[in-house]
Short mmCIF file of C-alpha atoms in Angstrom, two decimals:
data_model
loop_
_atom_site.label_atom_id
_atom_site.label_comp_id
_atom_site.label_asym_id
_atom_site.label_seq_id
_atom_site.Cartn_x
_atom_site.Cartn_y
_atom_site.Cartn_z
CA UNK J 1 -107.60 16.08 -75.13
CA UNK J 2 -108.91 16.78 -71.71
CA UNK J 3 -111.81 14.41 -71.47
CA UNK J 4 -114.88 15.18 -69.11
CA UNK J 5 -115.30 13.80 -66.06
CA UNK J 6 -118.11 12.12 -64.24
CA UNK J 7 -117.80 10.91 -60.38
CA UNK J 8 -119.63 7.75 -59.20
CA UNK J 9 -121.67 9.76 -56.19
CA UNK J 10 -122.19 6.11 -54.26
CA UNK J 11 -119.18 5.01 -53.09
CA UNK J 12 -117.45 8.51 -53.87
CA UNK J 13 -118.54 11.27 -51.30
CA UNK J 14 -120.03 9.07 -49.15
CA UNK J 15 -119.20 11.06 -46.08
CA UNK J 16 -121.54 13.86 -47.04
CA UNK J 17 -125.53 13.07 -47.65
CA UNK J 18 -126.48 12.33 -51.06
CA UNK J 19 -127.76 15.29 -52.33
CA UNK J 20 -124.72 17.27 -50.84
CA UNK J 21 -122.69 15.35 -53.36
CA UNK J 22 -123.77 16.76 -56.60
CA UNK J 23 -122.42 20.34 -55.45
CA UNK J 24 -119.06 18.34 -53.98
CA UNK J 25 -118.54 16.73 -57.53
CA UNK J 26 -119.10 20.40 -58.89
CA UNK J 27 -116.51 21.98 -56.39
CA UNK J 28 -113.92 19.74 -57.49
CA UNK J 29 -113.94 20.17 -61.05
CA UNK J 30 -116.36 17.02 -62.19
CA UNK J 31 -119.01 17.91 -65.26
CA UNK J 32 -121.20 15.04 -64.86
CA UNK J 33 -121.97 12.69 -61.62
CA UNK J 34 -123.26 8.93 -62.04
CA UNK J 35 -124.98 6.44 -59.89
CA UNK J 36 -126.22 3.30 -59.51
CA UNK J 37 -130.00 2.57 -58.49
CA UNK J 38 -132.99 5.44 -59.22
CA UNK J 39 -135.50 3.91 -57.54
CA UNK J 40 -134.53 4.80 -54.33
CA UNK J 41 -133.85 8.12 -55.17
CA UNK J 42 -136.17 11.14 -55.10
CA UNK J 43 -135.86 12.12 -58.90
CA UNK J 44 -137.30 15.59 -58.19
CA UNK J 45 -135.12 16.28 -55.73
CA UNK J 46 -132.28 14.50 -57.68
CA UNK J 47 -132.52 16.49 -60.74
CA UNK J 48 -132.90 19.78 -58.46
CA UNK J 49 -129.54 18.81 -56.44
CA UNK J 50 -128.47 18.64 -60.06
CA UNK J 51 -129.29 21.99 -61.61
CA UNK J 52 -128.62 24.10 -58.27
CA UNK J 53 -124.65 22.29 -58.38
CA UNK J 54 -124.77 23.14 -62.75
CA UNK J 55 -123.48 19.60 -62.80
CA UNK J 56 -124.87 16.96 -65.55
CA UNK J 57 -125.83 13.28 -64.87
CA UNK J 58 -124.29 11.27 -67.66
CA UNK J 59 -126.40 7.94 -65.83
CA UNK J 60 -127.57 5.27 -64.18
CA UNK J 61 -128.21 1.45 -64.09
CA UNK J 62 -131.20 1.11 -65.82
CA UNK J 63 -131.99 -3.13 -65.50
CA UNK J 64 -132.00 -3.72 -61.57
CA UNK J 65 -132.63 -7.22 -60.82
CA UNK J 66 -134.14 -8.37 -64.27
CA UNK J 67 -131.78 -10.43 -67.02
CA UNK J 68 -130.80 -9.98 -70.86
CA UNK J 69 -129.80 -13.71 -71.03
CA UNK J 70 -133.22 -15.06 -69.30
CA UNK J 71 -136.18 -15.17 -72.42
CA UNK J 72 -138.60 -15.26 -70.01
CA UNK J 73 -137.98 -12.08 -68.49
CA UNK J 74 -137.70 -9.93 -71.57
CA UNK J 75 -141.38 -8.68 -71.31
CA UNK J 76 -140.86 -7.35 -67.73
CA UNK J 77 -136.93 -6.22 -68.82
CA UNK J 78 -137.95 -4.16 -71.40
CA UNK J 79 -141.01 -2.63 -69.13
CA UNK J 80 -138.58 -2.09 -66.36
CA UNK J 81 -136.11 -0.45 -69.18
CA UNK J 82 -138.79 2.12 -69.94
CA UNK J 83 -139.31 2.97 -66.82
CA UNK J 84 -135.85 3.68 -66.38
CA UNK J 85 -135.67 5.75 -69.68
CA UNK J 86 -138.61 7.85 -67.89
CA UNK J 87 -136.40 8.07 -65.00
CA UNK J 88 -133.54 9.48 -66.93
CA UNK J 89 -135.95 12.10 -69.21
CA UNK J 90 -137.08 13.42 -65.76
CA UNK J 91 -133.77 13.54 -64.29
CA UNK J 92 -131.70 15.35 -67.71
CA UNK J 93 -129.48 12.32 -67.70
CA UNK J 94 -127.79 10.93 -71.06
CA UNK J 95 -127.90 7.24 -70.54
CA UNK J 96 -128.38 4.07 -68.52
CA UNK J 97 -126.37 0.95 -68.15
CA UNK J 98 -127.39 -2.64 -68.85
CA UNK J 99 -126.15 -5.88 -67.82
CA UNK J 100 -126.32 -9.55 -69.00
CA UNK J 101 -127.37 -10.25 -65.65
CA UNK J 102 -129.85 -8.78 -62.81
CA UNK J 103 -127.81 -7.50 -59.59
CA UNK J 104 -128.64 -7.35 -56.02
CA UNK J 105 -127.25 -5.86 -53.18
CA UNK J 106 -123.87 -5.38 -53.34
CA UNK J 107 -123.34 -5.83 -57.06
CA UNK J 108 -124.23 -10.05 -56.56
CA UNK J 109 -125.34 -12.21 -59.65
CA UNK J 110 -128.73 -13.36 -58.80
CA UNK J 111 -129.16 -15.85 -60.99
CA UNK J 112 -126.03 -17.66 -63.28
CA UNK J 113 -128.40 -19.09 -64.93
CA UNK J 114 -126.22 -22.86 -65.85
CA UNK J 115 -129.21 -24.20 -66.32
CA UNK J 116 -129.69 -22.50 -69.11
CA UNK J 117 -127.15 -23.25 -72.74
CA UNK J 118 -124.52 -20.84 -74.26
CA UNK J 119 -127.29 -20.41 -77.35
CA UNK J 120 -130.18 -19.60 -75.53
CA UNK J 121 -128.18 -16.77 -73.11
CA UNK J 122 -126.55 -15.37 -76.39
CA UNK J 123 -129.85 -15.63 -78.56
CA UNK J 124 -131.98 -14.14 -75.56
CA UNK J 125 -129.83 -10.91 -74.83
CA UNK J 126 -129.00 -10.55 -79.06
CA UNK J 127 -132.91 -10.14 -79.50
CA UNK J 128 -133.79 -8.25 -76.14
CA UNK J 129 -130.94 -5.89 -77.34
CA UNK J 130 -132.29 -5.05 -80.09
CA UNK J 131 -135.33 -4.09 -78.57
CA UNK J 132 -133.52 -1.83 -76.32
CA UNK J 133 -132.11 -0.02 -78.91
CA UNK J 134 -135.30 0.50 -80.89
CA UNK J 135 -136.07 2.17 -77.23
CA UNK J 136 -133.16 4.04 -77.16
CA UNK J 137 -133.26 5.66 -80.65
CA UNK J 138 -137.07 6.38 -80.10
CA UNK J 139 -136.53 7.94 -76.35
CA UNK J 140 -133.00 9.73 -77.17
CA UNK J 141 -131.65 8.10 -74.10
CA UNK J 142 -128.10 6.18 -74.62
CA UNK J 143 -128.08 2.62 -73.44
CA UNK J 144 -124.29 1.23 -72.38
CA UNK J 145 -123.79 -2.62 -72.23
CA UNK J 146 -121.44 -3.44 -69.72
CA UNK J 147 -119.33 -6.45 -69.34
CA UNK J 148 -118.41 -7.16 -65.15
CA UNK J 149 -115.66 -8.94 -63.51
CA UNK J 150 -116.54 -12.82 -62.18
CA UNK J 151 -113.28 -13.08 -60.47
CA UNK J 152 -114.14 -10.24 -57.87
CA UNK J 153 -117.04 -8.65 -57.32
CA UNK J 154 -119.33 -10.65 -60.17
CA UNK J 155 -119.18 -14.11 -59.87
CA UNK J 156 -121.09 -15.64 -62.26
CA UNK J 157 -122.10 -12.64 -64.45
CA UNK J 158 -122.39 -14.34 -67.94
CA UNK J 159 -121.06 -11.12 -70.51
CA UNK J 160 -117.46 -10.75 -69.41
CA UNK J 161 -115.39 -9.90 -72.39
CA UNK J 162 -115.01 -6.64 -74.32
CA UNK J 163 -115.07 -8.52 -77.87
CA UNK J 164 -118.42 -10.38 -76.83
CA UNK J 165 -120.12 -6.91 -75.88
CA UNK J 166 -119.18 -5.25 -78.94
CA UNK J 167 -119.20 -7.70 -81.34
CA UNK J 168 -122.95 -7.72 -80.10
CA UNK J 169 -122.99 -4.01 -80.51
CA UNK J 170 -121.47 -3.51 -83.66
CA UNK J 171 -124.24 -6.09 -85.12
CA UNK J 172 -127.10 -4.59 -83.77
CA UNK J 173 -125.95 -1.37 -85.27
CA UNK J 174 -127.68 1.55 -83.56
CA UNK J 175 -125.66 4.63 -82.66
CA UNK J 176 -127.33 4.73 -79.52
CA UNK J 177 -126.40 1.10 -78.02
CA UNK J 178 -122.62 0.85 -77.09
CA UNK J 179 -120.30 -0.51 -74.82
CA UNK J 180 -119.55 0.70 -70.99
CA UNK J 181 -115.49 -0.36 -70.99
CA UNK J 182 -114.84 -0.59 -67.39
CA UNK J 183 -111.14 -0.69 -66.94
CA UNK J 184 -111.32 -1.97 -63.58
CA UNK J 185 -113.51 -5.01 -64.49
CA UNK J 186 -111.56 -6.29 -68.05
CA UNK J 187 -108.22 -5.90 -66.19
CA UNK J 188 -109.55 -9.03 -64.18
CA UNK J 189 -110.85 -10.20 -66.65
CA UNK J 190 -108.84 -10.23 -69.67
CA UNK J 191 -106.22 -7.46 -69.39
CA UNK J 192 -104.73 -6.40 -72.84
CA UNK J 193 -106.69 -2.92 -72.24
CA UNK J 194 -105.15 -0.99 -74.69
CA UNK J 195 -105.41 -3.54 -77.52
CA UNK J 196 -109.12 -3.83 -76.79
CA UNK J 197 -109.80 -0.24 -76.51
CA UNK J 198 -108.26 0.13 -80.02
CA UNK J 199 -110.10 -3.15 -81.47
CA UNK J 200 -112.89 -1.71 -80.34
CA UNK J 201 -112.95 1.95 -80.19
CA UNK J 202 -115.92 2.75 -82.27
CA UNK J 203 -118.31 0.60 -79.90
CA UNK J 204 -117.12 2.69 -76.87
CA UNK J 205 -120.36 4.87 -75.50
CA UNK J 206 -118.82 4.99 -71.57
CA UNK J 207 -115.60 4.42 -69.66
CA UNK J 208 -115.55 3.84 -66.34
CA UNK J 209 -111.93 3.83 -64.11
CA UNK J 210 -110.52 2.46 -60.91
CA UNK J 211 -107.35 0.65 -60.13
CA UNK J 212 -107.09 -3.07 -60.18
CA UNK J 213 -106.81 -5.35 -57.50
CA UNK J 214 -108.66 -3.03 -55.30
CA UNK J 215 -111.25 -1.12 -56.83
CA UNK J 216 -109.57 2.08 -55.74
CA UNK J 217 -108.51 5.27 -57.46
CA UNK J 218 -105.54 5.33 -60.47
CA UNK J 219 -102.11 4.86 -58.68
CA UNK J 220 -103.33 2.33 -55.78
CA UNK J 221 -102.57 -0.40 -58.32
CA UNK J 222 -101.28 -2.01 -61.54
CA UNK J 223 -103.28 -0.15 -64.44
CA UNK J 224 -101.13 2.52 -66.13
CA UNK J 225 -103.89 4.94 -66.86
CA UNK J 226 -101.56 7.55 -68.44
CA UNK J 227 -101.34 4.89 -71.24
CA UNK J 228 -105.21 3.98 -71.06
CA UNK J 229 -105.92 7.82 -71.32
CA UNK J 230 -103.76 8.25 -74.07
CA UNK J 231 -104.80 5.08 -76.19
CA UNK J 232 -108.58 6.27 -75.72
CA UNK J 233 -107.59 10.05 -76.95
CA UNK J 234 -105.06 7.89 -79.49
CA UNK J 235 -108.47 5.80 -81.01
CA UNK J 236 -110.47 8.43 -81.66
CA UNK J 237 -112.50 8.24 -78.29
CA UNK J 238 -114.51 11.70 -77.07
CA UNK J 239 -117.14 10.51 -74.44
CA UNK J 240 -117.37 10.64 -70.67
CA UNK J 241 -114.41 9.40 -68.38
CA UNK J 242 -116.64 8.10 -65.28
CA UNK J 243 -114.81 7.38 -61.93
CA UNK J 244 -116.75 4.56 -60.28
CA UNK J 245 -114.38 3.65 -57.85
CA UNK J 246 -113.97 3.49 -53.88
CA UNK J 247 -111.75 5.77 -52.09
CA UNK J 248 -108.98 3.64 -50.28
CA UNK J 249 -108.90 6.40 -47.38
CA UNK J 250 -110.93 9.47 -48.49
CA UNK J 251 -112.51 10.86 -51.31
CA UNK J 252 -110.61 13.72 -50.93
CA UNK J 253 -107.45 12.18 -51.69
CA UNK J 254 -109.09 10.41 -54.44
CA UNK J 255 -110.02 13.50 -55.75
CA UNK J 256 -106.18 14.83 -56.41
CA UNK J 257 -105.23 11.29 -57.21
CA UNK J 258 -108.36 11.45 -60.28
CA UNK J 259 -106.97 15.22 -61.49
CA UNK J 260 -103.35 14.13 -61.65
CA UNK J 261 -104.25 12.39 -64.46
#
């Protein structure tokens, strides 16, 4: 199977202006680009760099600095959430991501929130889930739970396995809440990638690559994505292959190292 392909147009392509990058994903063979924030983003101007290019947007973060775990931020989560579900219905794109925990510049944890216990984190995200997926089905918009890394880049972010965000998935039960498996951040984290992409195969909505220790593009370190790629094909998976990764020298030569694969 030749999966579609989706470049991360933040830390890919940065030497070009934003908008450039939409037609530069397009030139080198990418379907669908991704980023991170909209709300710094001109959406009309987005979703016009967009069409010109014929390139999709499979997403964006869609929580910012707000909290799944925290219960007394679920009114002004799920208000932020639908603003972000505008933001994709303006822009054409398929989904947004979620988090257990809000981010700030560069990716940080905000809050850990150890003040708080194991049941109230895991009680608070369970229900504000489901509300996002009553969203989801209603809007048409995909919504992708993603576990991070807290040896790296994360510290401190509280959903960090793939078994916790699917088991959470699979029991909510929508077809339009699944998991974002980012390769990068459960090789940290737990390894065993193959074995959890076939555990969990039918909770998969997104997949997101770049080599581990590093954060750089397949080849730069230990993941063996031939295998990944072919377990993912092997488990029935048909969705987006994202590449959120940074370039160790140049996008351009992490451009051929991406269509190797």
């Amino acid at each position: 199977m030749k999966f579609l392909k989706s470049a991360c147009i933040e830390p890919m392509y940065s030497e070009i202006p934003f908008l450039d990058r939409f037609q530069a994903a397009k030139d080198d063979g990418f379907e669908f680009v991704e980023f991170w924030s909209w709300t710094d983003k001109d959406l009309d101007a987005v979703k016009a760099a967009a069409e010109a290019a014929g390139i999709g947007i499979s997403g964006f973060n869609g929580d910012a600095e707000l909290s799944l775990i925290d219960p007394a931020q679920k009114t002004d989560y799920l208000e932020f959430l639908k603003k972000s579900v505008a933001a994709a219905q303006k822009t054409g794109a398929r989904s947004v991501t979620i988090h257990s925990n809000g981010l700030g510049e560069g990716g940080l944890v905000i809050n850990d929130y150890r003040d708080l216990s194991d049941t109230v984190k895991l009680c608070a995200m369970f229900g504000t889930l489901m509300e996002c997926a009553k969203i989801a089905e209603e809007s048409g918009i995909q919504m992708n739970l993603e576990p991070l890394n807290v040896t790296t880049d994360h510290v401190g972010n509280y959903l960090q396995t793939t078994r916790m965000a699917a088991e959470m998935t699979r029991l909510i039960g929508s077809p339009k809440l699944k998991v974002l498996y980012d390769a990068y951040h459960m090789q940290l984290n737990e390894g065993s990638l193959c074995d959890n992409i076939r555990r969990y195969a039918d909770q998969l909505g997104h997949i997101h690559v770049a080599d581990a220790p590093g954060r750089h593009e397949p080849g730069t370190g230990e993941i063996n994505y031939a295998k990944v790629l072919s377990c993912l094909e092997g488990s029935g998976y048909s969705g987006l292959i994202g590449f959120e990764l940074i370039p160790e020298t140049s996008t351009l030569e992490a451009v051929k190292a991406i269509m190797k694969l």
